[in-house]
Each structure stands twice: as structure tokens, then as C-alpha cells.
PDB file of C-alpha atoms in Angstrom:
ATOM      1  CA  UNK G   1     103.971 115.363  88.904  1.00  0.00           C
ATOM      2  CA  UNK G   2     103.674 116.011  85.409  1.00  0.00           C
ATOM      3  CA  UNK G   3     106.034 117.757  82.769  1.00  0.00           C
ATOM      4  CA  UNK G   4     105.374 121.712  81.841  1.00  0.00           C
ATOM      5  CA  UNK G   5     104.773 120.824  78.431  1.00  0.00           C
ATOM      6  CA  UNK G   6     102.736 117.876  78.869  1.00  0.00           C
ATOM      7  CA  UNK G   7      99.490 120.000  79.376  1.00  0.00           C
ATOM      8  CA  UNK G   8     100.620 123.538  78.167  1.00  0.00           C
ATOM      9  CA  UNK G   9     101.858 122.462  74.361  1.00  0.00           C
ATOM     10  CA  UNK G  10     102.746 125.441  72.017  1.00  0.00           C
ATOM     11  CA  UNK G  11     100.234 124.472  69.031  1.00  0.00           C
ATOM     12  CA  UNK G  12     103.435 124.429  66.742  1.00  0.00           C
ATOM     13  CA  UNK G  13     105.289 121.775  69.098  1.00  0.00           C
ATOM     14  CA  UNK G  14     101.873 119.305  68.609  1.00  0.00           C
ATOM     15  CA  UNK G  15     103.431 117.240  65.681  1.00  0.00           C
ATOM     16  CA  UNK G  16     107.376 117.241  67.120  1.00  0.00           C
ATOM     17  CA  UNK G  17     108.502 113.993  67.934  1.00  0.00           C
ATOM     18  CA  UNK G  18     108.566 113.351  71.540  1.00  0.00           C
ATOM     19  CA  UNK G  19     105.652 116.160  71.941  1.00  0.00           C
ATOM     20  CA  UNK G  20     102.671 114.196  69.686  1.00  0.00           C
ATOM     21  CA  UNK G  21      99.122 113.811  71.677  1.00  0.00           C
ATOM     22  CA  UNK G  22      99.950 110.309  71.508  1.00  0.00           C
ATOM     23  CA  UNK G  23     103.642 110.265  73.297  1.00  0.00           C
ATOM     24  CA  UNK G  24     102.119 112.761  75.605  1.00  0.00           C
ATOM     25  CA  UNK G  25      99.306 109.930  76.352  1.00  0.00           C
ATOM     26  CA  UNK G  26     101.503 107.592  77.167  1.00  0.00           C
ATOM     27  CA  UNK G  27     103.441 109.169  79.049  1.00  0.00           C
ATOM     28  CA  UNK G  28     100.784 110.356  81.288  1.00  0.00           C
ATOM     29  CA  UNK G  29      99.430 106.816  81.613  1.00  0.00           C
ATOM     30  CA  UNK G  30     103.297 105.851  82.912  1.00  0.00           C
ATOM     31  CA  UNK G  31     102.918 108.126  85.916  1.00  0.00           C
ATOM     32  CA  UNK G  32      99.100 107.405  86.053  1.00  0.00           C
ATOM     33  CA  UNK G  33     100.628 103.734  86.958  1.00  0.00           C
ATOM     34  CA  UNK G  34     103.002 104.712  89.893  1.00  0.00           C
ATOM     35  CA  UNK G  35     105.913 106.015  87.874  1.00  0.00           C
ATOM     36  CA  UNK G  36     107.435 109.161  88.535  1.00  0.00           C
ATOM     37  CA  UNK G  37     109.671 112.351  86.576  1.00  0.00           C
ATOM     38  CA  UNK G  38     112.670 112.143  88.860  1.00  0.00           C
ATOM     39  CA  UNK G  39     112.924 115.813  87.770  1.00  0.00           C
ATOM     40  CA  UNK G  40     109.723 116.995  88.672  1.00  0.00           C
ATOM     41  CA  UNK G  41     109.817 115.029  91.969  1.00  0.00           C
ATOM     42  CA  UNK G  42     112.590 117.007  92.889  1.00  0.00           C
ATOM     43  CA  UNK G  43     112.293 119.972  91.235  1.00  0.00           C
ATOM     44  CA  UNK G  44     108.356 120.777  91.762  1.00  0.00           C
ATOM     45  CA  UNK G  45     106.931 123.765  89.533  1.00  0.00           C
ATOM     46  CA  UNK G  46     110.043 125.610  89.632  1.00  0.00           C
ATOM     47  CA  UNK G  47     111.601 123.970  85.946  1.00  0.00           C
ATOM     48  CA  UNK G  48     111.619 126.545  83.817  1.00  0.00           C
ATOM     49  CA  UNK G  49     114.538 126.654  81.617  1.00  0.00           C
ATOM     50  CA  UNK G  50     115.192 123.185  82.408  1.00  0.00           C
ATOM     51  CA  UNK G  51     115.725 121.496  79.435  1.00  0.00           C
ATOM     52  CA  UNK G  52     117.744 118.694  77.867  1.00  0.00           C
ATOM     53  CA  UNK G  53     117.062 119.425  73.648  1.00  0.00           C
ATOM     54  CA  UNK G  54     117.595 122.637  71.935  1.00  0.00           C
ATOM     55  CA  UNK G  55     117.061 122.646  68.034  1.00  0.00           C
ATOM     56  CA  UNK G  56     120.589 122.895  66.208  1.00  0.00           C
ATOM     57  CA  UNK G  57     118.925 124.069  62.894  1.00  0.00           C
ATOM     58  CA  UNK G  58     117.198 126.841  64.458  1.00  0.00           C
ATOM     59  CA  UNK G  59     119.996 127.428  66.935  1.00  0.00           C
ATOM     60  CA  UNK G  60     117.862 127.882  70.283  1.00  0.00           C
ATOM     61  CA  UNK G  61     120.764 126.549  72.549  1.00  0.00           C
ATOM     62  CA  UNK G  62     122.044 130.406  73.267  1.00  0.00           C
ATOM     63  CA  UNK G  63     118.924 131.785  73.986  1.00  0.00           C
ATOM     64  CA  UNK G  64     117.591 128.251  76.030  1.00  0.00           C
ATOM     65  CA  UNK G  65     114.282 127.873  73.816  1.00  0.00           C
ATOM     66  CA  UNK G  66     114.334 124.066  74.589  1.00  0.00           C
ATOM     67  CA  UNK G  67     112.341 121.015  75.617  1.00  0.00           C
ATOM     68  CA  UNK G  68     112.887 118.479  78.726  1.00  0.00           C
ATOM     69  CA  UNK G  69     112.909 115.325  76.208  1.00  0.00           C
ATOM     70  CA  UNK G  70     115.028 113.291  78.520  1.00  0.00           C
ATOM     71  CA  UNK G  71     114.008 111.936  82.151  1.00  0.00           C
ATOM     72  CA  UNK G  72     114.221 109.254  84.537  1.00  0.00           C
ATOM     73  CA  UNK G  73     111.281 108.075  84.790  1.00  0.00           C
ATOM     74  CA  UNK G  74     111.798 105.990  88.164  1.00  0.00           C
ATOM     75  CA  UNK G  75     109.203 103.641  90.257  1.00  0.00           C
ATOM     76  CA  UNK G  76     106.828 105.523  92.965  1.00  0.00           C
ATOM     77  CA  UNK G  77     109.089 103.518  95.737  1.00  0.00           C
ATOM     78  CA  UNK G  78     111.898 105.691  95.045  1.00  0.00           C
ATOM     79  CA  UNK G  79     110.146 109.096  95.285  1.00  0.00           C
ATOM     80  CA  UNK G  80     108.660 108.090  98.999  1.00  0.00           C
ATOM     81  CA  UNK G  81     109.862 110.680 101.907  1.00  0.00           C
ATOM     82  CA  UNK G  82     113.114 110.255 103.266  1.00  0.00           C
ATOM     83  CA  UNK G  83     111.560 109.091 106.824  1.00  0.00           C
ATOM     84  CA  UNK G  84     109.480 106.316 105.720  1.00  0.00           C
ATOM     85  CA  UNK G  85     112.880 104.654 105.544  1.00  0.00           C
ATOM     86  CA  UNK G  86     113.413 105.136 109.250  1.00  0.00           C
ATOM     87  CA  UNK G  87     112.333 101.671 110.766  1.00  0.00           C
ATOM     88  CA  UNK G  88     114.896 100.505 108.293  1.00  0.00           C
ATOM     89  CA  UNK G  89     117.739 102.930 109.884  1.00  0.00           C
ATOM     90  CA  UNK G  90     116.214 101.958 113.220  1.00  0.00           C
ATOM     91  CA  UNK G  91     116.743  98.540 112.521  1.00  0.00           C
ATOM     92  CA  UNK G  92     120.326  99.050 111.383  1.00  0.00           C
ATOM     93  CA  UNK G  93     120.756 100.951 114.429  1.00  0.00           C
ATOM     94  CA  UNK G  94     119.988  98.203 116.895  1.00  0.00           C
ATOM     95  CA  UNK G  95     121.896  95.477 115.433  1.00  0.00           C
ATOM     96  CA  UNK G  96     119.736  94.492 112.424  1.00  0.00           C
ATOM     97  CA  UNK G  97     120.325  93.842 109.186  1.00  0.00           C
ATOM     98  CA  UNK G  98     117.523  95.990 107.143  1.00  0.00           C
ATOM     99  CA  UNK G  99     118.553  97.497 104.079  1.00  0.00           C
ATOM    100  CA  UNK G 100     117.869 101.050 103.583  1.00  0.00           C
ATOM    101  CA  UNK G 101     116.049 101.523 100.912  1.00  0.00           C
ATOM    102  CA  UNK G 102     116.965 103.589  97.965  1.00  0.00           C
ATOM    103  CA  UNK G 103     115.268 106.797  97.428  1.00  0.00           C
ATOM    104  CA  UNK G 104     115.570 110.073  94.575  1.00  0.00           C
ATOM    105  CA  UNK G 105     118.049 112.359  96.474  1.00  0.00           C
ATOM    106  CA  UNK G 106     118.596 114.684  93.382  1.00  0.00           C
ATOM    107  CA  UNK G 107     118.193 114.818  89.280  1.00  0.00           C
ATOM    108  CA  UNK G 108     119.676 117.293  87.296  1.00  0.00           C
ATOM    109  CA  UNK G 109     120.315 118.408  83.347  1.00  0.00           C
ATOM    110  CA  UNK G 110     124.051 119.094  82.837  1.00  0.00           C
ATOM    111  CA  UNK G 111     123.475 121.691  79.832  1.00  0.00           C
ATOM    112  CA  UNK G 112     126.922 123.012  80.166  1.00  0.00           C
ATOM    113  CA  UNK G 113     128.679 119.509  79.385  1.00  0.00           C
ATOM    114  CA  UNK G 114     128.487 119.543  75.967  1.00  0.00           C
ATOM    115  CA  UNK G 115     127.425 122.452  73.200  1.00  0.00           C
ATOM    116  CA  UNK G 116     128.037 120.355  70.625  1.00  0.00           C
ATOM    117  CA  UNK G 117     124.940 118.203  70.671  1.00  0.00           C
ATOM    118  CA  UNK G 118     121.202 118.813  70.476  1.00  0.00           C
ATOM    119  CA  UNK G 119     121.056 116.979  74.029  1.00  0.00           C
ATOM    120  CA  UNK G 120     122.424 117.696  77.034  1.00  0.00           C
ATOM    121  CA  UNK G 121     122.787 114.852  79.962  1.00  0.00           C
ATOM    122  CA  UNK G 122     120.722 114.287  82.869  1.00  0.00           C
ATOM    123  CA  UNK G 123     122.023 112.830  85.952  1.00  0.00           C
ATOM    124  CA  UNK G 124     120.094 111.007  88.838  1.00  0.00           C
ATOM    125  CA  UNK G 125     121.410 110.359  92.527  1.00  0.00           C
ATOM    126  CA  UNK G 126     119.524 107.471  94.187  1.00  0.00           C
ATOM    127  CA  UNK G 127     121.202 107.051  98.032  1.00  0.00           C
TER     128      UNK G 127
END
């Protein structure tokens, strides 16, 4: 899953940190290698208005003209269905000792928290 902005730039965005061809590259090469946006892997398509930086100097926090800038960008193993973990459960069931393994329940920007910064948290359940 890939970021809104990472292939649908506004031209004016192109040379903002954390928006540059380059960062964008890279980034894509981090999920091209098994990574994944917790976000996204949660959230799907439906992110819009989801974002975690608002520019103070042109004050776009009221009217949410932001960027998602911050993630979790978490290993592939985490983002595996829920029942894939079911031998594990089974195992726990009968006696054994298997571990169930973690797995991305929810993420989440917390814009609300604080209006006093150009950020807002994100927060990441793993169960």
C-alpha cells in the first residue's frame, strides 16, 4: 500500500522536505522490500484528511490542508491476516506453548492532542 501523495504530488509540494522525488524513492523501495504503512494497511484508500503536519506559517491546521509525514513503517509479518496466526492459537489451545504472533490491529493520527505543534501523534496497536 502506498501513501496518497506518494504518486499524486501537487507540483508545488515537489521540493518540500519529506515530499522530494528522492524521499519519495526511498520510501517506495522500503515497502518494495516487505515493509509496510501501518496506516494504509489499515486504513486502505479511505485516508483522506488523514494527516499528521499542517504548515504553522500558512496556518492550514483549521482548514486540514496537511500531509501524512509521520508513519510506522512496520515489517510485512505484522500486516499478515489475523488467521494465519491460528495454528499458533490452536497450539495454545491444546496445551502448547506457541506464541501468538503479533500483528497491526489499528494505527491512528491523534490530530486533536495537541494544536500547538505542526505535528500531530500517531499511535499503533500491535496485539
Amino acid at each position: 500500500f502506498f501513501f496518497w501523495y506518494h504518486k499524486h504530488l501537487a507540483p508545488h509540494l515537489k521540493k518540500q522536505a519529506g515530499c522530494t522525488i528522492e524521499e519519495r524513492a526511498a520510501f517506495t523501495d522500503w515497502l518494495s522490500r516487505g515493509y509496510v504503512d501501518a496506516f494504509r494497511h489499515v486504513h486502505g484508500s479511505s485516508c483522506a484528511g488523514a494527516y499528521t503536519y499542517w504548515s504553522t506559517r500558512a496556518n492550514n491546521r483549521p482548514e486540514n490542508k496537511g500531509l501524512r509525514l509521520d508513519y510506522f513503517v512496520c515489517s510485512g509479518s505484522l500486516a499478515t491476516p489475523s488467521d494465519a496466526t491460528s495454528s499458533a492459537a490452536e497450539g495454545e489451545a491444546a496445551g502448547g506453548s506457541a506464541p501468538k504472533a503479533l500483528r497491526i490491529v489499528d494505527c491512528y493520527c491523534l490530530p486533536d492532542l495537541t494544536k500547538t505543534s505542526d505535528h500531530c501523534p500517531v499511535a499503533l496497536v500491535l496485539a
